Amino acid sequence: MKSLYTRIVLTFIGVIVASLIIASIASTLLFREPFAHTLENSLLSNGKQIIQTYRSSAGTELIPFMNNVSIISIYAVQLFDASGNPLLEDRSEPVVPGAERIRHVLSGGVTRNIEHEGRYPMVGLPFQVDGQPYALFVMLKGNELWLQSSKEVNTELLTVFLIGSFLVLAAARSIVKPLLRLRDAAGQMAQGHFDMQLRTNRKDEIGQLNTSFNEMAQELAKLDRMRREFVANVSHEIQSPLTSISGFAKALKQKRMSEESRMHYLTIIEEESERLSRISQNLLRLSSLQHDRHPAQPAAFRLDEQLRKVVIALEPQWSGKEITVELDLEPVTVHADEDQLSQVWTNLLGNSIKFTPVHGRVCIRVYAGGRSAVVRITDNGIGIPEDQRTDIFKPFHKVDKARDRAVSGNGLGLSIVKLIVELHEGEIQADEEPGGGSVFTVKLPLRKG
Ligand code: ADP
């Protein structure tokens, strides 16, 4: 009873039944009763005419006269004498007036509306012959025909009802079937099967629902793939430092070992532990950024000053590689989360230093361009191949895995950068410097007013 199919069918049948009832009431009110009334008027005048004719044909016997009228005219006639006995009674007629009506007519009254439903209009007329009262009842013979035609209408309506119900059974099935397929597909997806695609040629709402469902399935499949890749990457990133830690720890167990080798192994263990710690910190940061929809604590601050501070903080790294850092900082104030943006510049500048050889050059420029604050970090390092300039922003993506291992990256830095920039409704882009090397451009919206 609760299925959509049953509901559609029952609703349709209900609508048809209600329409039929309303139609039959309306037809009775609008046609049958007024029709019966008009017919009665005509019966009355014709009844009077019959009596008139009988009176004017002197010497004619009453009963044979009335009998003839009954036979040759379209009227069925019934005649009753002063004591209410039938003188002429046509047994084939469906309505016989009651004793009270006959008495009423005999006492001189005209009666109409004898049968309430108005199906067999009949009138009663009084008249006298030789001082004797008689009651004449007149009705239309062809009335049967009229009833027959109304039976036909009823049969037609019933046929419409039956055929309509049958067709709606079929139509409802075609409406409900694609919904059932969708339900099954959604059930499959709930169990983790995201590679679902529903085929349809329909362009209506159900077709659109199918298309949206397919898009949703594709998106979920993509997310699922990304999740699997992410887990695999995390495991891989964690696995390699753990393998070296456990390997060097085993080596350290050997008693005979020079102090120099021991220090070397311990240094590696220390570095790999720090690497693990960096990975877990970055993962935590990534996850918290993905779940905080808005900048944590936005405040107005000078971007040029922040960049200067980051450069100073990273001094040991760039001066260690004897890299020249050029600054071109216009005073620009932004409204953003200071800590998060500091992370952005640290990661970008850290990368530039990491991927630029000794004696290289890194330029940092900030200026207000239109409605945005623009920060460009340029280096003359190894650059990023064109086909990877969007992928580098995905978690764990490294241009050259072997190369990056040597510079101890984990491929999460740029993902964090991108998330922070997007949380600030800004954009980031990686390009190539004309003379080789990379340039990262970050645009952040400037506060209106
Ligand atoms: P990582 O911790 O490996 O640096 P990132 O997400 O910061 O991770 O960067 C992803 C990759 O993008 C790096 O491994 C590197 O291959 C490439 N990359 C990022 N910045 C630069 C740059 N300035 N020059 C050349 N390659 C870069």
XYZ file of C-alpha atoms and ligand atoms in Angstrom:
476
model
C 0.000 0.000 0.000
C 2.895 2.318 0.682
C 4.519 1.930 -2.710
C 4.483 4.841 -5.125
C 3.001 2.570 -7.778
C -0.044 1.723 -5.657
C -0.459 5.346 -4.710
C -0.429 6.572 -8.292
C -2.913 3.892 -9.397
C -5.240 4.433 -6.421
C -5.092 8.199 -6.826
C -5.981 7.924 -10.496
C -8.847 5.512 -9.869
C -10.076 7.744 -7.042
C -10.007 10.746 -9.380
C -11.970 8.865 -12.057
C -14.601 7.598 -9.583
C -15.014 11.067 -8.070
C -15.322 12.581 -11.567
C -17.972 10.041 -12.549
C -19.997 10.723 -9.411
C -19.763 14.486 -9.881
C -20.623 14.127 -13.589
C -23.719 12.027 -12.864
C -24.941 14.414 -10.150
C -24.325 17.364 -12.441
C -26.131 15.719 -15.356
C -29.135 14.928 -13.140
C -29.314 18.474 -11.835
C -28.613 20.170 -15.110
C -30.477 17.968 -17.587
C -32.716 15.243 -16.202
C -34.947 17.267 -13.879
C -35.477 20.233 -16.223
C -36.096 17.747 -19.017
C -38.694 15.859 -16.956
C -40.365 19.149 -16.085
C -40.665 20.204 -19.727
C -41.933 16.762 -20.641
C -44.607 16.921 -17.956
C -45.786 20.279 -19.296
C -46.119 18.784 -22.742
C -47.894 15.695 -21.308
C -50.353 17.966 -19.518
C -51.255 19.920 -22.613
C -51.509 16.754 -24.695
C -53.627 15.064 -22.019
C -55.997 18.031 -22.105
C -56.042 17.741 -25.884
C -56.992 14.037 -25.658
C -59.878 14.837 -23.292
C -60.923 17.680 -25.563
C -60.925 15.411 -28.611
C -62.945 12.754 -26.801
C -65.553 15.353 -25.802
C -65.852 16.702 -29.307
C -66.372 13.240 -30.834
C -69.914 12.674 -29.551
C -71.157 9.137 -29.134
C -67.724 7.542 -28.951
C -67.190 4.956 -26.210
C -64.676 6.172 -23.633
C -62.630 3.017 -23.119
C -62.161 2.065 -26.788
C -61.306 5.712 -27.529
C -58.633 5.804 -24.876
C -57.416 2.407 -25.939
C -57.017 3.688 -29.509
C -55.167 6.745 -28.263
C -52.851 4.446 -26.387
C -52.239 2.301 -29.448
C -51.809 4.922 -32.168
C -50.179 7.834 -30.287
C -46.828 8.083 -28.599
C -48.589 8.305 -25.240
C -49.333 5.480 -22.862
C -52.679 6.114 -21.237
C -54.134 4.732 -17.983
C -57.743 5.347 -16.985
C -59.434 4.963 -13.595
C -63.129 5.232 -12.706
C -64.765 7.069 -9.783
C -63.924 4.302 -7.319
C -60.271 4.143 -8.428
C -60.542 0.914 -10.464
C -58.450 0.687 -13.583
C -60.471 0.817 -16.770
C -57.559 0.786 -19.097
C -54.272 -0.348 -17.871
C -51.191 -0.962 -19.876
C -49.271 -3.567 -17.943
C -46.123 -2.958 -19.936
C -45.709 0.530 -18.444
C -43.303 0.651 -15.518
C -45.203 3.188 -13.395
C -48.680 2.725 -11.958
C -50.025 5.664 -9.966
C -50.792 4.971 -6.308
C -54.321 4.985 -4.845
C -53.776 8.344 -3.195
C -52.748 9.995 -6.459
C -55.745 8.472 -8.205
C -58.031 9.764 -5.447
C -56.453 13.204 -5.722
C -57.072 13.310 -9.485
C -60.622 11.970 -9.094
C -61.372 14.799 -6.669
C -60.410 17.265 -9.405
C -56.655 17.853 -8.883
C -53.936 17.713 -11.501
C -50.912 15.711 -10.453
C -47.381 15.693 -11.777
C -43.958 14.724 -10.479
C -45.370 11.268 -9.729
C -42.092 9.469 -9.758
C -39.379 11.283 -7.878
C -36.263 10.377 -9.746
C -37.801 11.917 -12.836
C -37.028 8.891 -14.951
C -40.639 8.243 -15.990
C -42.443 11.591 -16.146
C -46.223 11.066 -15.910
C -49.136 13.398 -15.264
C -52.656 12.779 -13.976
C -55.700 14.766 -15.252
C -59.292 14.729 -13.971
C -62.333 14.861 -16.268
C -66.015 14.009 -16.127
C -68.311 12.124 -18.452
C -72.040 12.175 -17.718
C -71.348 13.515 -14.210
C -68.931 10.621 -13.458
C -65.382 11.569 -12.483
C -62.462 9.815 -14.239
C -58.717 9.999 -13.782
C -56.506 9.987 -16.868
C -52.767 9.296 -16.488
C -50.523 10.024 -19.451
C -46.858 9.181 -19.989
C -44.508 8.936 -22.895
C -44.102 5.488 -24.507
C -40.724 6.215 -26.004
C -39.391 6.797 -22.528
C -37.711 3.411 -22.704
C -35.591 4.742 -25.526
C -34.423 7.576 -23.411
C -33.547 5.184 -20.600
C -31.752 2.999 -23.085
C -29.585 5.892 -24.187
C -28.727 6.742 -20.602
C -27.758 3.083 -20.106
C -25.459 3.431 -23.082
C -23.863 6.501 -21.552
C -23.330 4.565 -18.340
C -21.749 1.689 -20.238
C -19.467 4.132 -22.036
C -18.414 5.698 -18.766
C -17.738 2.270 -17.267
C -15.640 1.353 -20.309
C -13.707 4.606 -19.977
C -13.163 3.790 -16.323
C -11.924 0.250 -16.994
C -9.682 1.136 -19.938
C -8.389 4.217 -18.091
C -7.551 2.133 -15.021
C -5.753 -0.432 -17.148
C -3.770 2.247 -18.987
C -2.844 3.970 -15.751
C -1.568 0.657 -14.401
C 0.779 0.484 -17.379
C 1.689 4.197 -17.279
C 2.392 4.152 -13.555
C 4.709 1.200 -14.093
C 6.731 3.199 -16.611
C 6.955 6.108 -14.142
C 7.919 3.962 -11.197
C 10.354 1.615 -12.975
C 13.209 4.136 -13.382
C 12.715 5.174 -9.759
C 13.103 1.557 -8.688
C 16.331 1.353 -10.711
C 17.558 4.506 -8.991
C 16.653 3.076 -5.597
C 18.609 -0.102 -6.344
C 21.575 1.881 -7.637
C 21.556 4.088 -4.517
C 21.466 0.912 -2.409
C 24.530 -0.389 -4.280
C 26.302 2.906 -3.682
C 25.500 2.745 -0.002
C 27.490 -0.490 0.020
C 30.492 1.246 -1.497
C 30.000 0.451 -5.210
C 30.508 3.894 -6.710
C 31.088 2.807 -10.307
C 27.349 3.002 -11.067
C 26.067 4.561 -14.274
C 22.360 4.528 -15.144
C 21.551 4.684 -18.835
C 18.509 6.632 -19.979
C 17.183 8.377 -23.065
C 14.609 10.339 -21.143
C 14.836 14.125 -21.102
C 12.122 14.738 -18.483
C 12.534 15.176 -14.733
C 13.315 11.481 -14.279
C 15.977 11.735 -17.005
C 17.443 14.752 -15.198
C 17.384 12.845 -11.924
C 19.295 10.021 -13.624
C 21.881 12.465 -14.955
C 22.347 14.057 -11.538
C 22.638 10.618 -9.996
C 25.340 9.659 -12.525
C 27.240 12.865 -11.812
C 27.003 12.215 -8.098
C 28.234 8.634 -8.599
C 31.193 9.884 -10.662
C 32.064 12.468 -8.054
C 31.839 9.920 -5.249
C 33.951 7.453 -7.235
C 36.552 10.208 -7.717
C 36.521 11.050 -4.013
C 36.821 7.391 -3.151
C 39.817 7.057 -5.507
C 41.406 10.137 -3.977
C 40.852 8.768 -0.493
C 42.493 5.460 -1.394
C 45.426 7.242 -3.047
C 45.769 9.499 -0.031
C 45.874 6.578 2.383
C 48.385 4.757 0.153
C 50.555 7.881 -0.047
C 50.440 8.470 3.691
C 51.431 4.863 4.340
C 54.238 5.118 1.833
C 55.544 8.405 3.249
C 55.503 6.978 6.763
C 56.903 3.640 5.742
C 60.195 4.880 4.275
C 61.471 6.796 7.335
C 60.306 3.957 9.587
C 62.261 1.450 7.497
C 65.475 3.473 7.807
C 64.915 4.071 11.537
C 64.450 0.387 12.265
C 67.363 -0.553 9.943
C 69.816 1.836 11.600
C 68.575 0.937 15.082
C 69.362 -2.730 14.315
C 72.821 -1.729 13.032
C 73.438 0.188 16.262
C 72.959 -3.003 18.271
C 76.298 -4.264 17.028
C 78.867 -3.858 19.749
C 81.897 -3.335 17.562
C 81.337 -0.007 15.902
C 83.369 3.153 15.588
C 82.145 6.231 17.380
C 81.980 7.984 14.026
C 79.581 5.382 12.464
C 77.474 5.377 15.597
C 77.051 9.150 15.395
C 76.267 8.859 11.692
C 73.518 6.285 12.289
C 72.067 8.269 15.173
C 71.999 11.411 13.043
C 70.055 9.570 10.361
C 67.597 8.215 12.940
C 67.150 11.731 14.300
C 66.566 13.211 10.835
C 64.087 10.505 9.864
C 62.174 10.971 13.147
C 61.962 14.696 12.440
C 60.729 13.868 8.959
C 57.984 11.666 10.433
C 57.039 14.389 12.833
C 56.865 16.923 9.962
C 54.575 14.574 8.003
C 52.215 14.143 10.925
C 52.183 17.899 11.620
C 51.411 18.643 7.987
C 48.681 15.998 7.851
C 47.068 17.452 10.941
C 47.273 20.949 9.464
C 45.807 19.755 6.166
C 42.948 18.002 7.918
C 42.136 20.970 10.164
C 42.214 23.326 7.154
C 39.899 21.061 5.228
C 37.371 21.190 8.024
C 37.567 24.883 8.957
C 35.533 26.606 6.325
C 36.685 30.148 7.183
C 39.933 31.871 8.089
C 40.396 31.161 11.767
C 41.231 34.621 13.052
C 41.141 37.303 10.384
C 42.813 40.609 11.228
C 44.271 43.531 9.312
C 48.076 43.493 8.983
C 50.852 44.642 6.668
C 51.697 41.933 4.173
C 55.095 43.461 3.263
C 56.167 43.363 6.905
C 55.050 39.774 7.286
C 57.066 38.758 4.205
C 60.143 40.525 5.593
C 59.797 38.574 8.867
C 59.502 35.248 6.995
C 62.636 36.054 4.981
C 64.519 36.794 8.194
C 63.269 33.587 9.820
C 64.486 31.532 6.850
C 67.856 33.282 6.794
C 69.851 30.204 7.910
C 68.517 28.264 4.906
C 69.159 30.810 2.151
C 72.388 32.125 3.531
C 73.590 28.514 3.950
C 73.204 28.059 0.176
C 74.521 31.570 -0.480
C 71.298 32.475 -2.219
C 70.619 36.152 -2.925
C 67.164 37.222 -1.759
C 65.782 40.313 -3.499
C 62.836 42.165 -1.969
C 60.488 44.528 -3.745
C 57.826 45.160 -1.104
C 55.189 47.851 -1.454
C 53.185 48.603 1.694
C 49.998 46.502 1.400
C 47.486 45.813 4.164
C 45.361 42.686 4.017
C 42.602 41.311 6.185
C 43.428 37.668 6.807
C 44.597 35.052 9.275
C 48.150 36.088 10.029
C 49.440 32.684 11.151
C 47.964 30.874 8.170
C 49.421 33.347 5.673
C 52.796 33.161 7.385
C 52.636 29.407 6.744
C 51.953 30.118 3.039
C 55.046 32.311 2.601
C 57.228 29.961 4.663
C 56.247 27.001 2.473
C 56.640 28.893 -0.824
C 59.912 30.527 0.118
C 61.173 27.276 1.654
C 60.488 25.508 -1.669
C 62.220 28.234 -3.680
C 65.314 27.902 -1.508
C 65.111 24.081 -1.588
C 64.851 23.861 -5.371
C 67.398 26.583 -6.194
C 71.049 25.653 -6.437
C 73.836 27.267 -4.458
C 74.483 30.931 -5.398
C 70.987 31.137 -6.850
C 68.571 34.043 -6.628
C 65.081 34.362 -5.087
C 62.883 37.462 -5.590
C 59.894 38.399 -3.504
C 57.572 41.084 -4.737
C 54.330 42.383 -3.236
C 52.038 45.023 -4.670
C 48.371 45.989 -4.806
C 47.014 45.138 -8.233
C 43.394 46.198 -8.713
C 41.263 44.604 -6.014
C 43.933 42.105 -4.977
C 47.156 42.024 -3.109
C 49.658 40.185 -5.346
C 52.680 38.293 -4.022
C 55.180 36.859 -6.539
C 57.945 34.549 -5.405
C 60.444 33.918 -8.175
C 63.537 31.713 -8.195
C 66.069 30.664 -10.768
C 66.074 27.034 -9.638
C 65.196 23.842 -11.458
C 61.662 24.943 -12.411
C 58.489 22.834 -12.719
C 57.552 21.027 -15.955
C 54.451 22.562 -17.548
C 52.318 19.402 -17.326
C 52.796 19.249 -13.552
C 52.002 22.834 -12.637
C 48.514 22.003 -11.384
C 49.334 18.578 -9.947
C 51.962 19.948 -7.552
C 49.116 21.363 -5.450
C 47.717 17.867 -4.811
C 48.762 16.124 -1.588
C 51.978 14.056 -1.888
C 52.649 15.102 -5.457
C 56.353 15.512 -6.127
C 57.803 16.304 -9.524
C 60.703 13.934 -9.168
C 60.437 11.536 -6.278
C 64.113 10.545 -6.250
C 65.199 14.167 -6.382
C 62.856 15.312 -3.626
C 63.862 12.617 -1.239
C 67.284 14.207 -1.133
C 65.732 17.554 -0.155
C 63.434 15.969 2.457
C 60.033 17.099 1.202
C 56.794 15.247 1.796
C 54.650 16.781 -0.954
C 52.154 18.343 1.455
C 53.495 21.903 1.563
C 51.766 23.216 -1.573
C 48.455 21.471 -0.722
C 48.433 23.360 2.562
C 49.304 26.592 0.732
C 46.479 26.129 -1.764
C 43.925 25.345 0.939
C 44.847 28.452 2.944
C 44.729 30.666 -0.169
C 41.319 29.264 -1.117
C 40.004 29.747 2.408
C 40.920 33.421 1.936
C 39.080 33.466 -1.402
C 42.331 34.043 -3.221
C 44.103 32.152 -5.988
C 47.523 30.670 -6.600
C 49.327 29.778 -9.781
C 52.694 28.305 -10.689
C 54.530 29.432 -13.849
C 57.921 29.294 -15.409
C 60.419 32.126 -15.146
C 61.622 33.177 -18.598
C 65.253 32.476 -17.671
C 64.404 29.071 -16.080
C 63.186 28.584 -12.528
C 59.682 28.959 -11.139
C 57.378 31.753 -10.164
C 54.469 31.385 -7.752
C 51.807 34.114 -7.856
C 49.330 34.472 -5.001
C 46.407 36.879 -5.265
C 44.432 37.759 -2.148
C 41.325 39.939 -2.177
C 41.825 43.373 -0.675
C 39.158 44.481 1.746
C 36.585 46.725 0.118
C 36.314 50.292 1.399
P 57.615 19.303 -0.831
O 57.489 19.114 0.630
O 58.028 18.060 -1.561
O 58.343 20.510 -1.224
P 55.371 20.693 -1.880
O 53.923 20.364 -1.882
O 55.795 21.961 -1.230
O 56.106 19.458 -1.302
O 55.830 20.733 -3.387
C 55.456 19.717 -4.278
C 56.449 19.580 -5.369
O 56.413 20.711 -6.242
C 57.860 19.514 -4.888
O 58.177 18.192 -4.504
C 58.631 19.951 -6.103
O 58.795 18.863 -6.992
C 57.707 20.957 -6.769
N 58.089 22.348 -6.409
C 57.519 23.142 -5.482
N 58.082 24.371 -5.435
C 59.059 24.369 -6.385
C 60.025 25.333 -6.839
N 60.084 26.564 -6.335
N 60.865 24.953 -7.837
C 60.804 23.731 -8.361
N 59.933 22.769 -7.987
C 59.077 23.080 -6.998
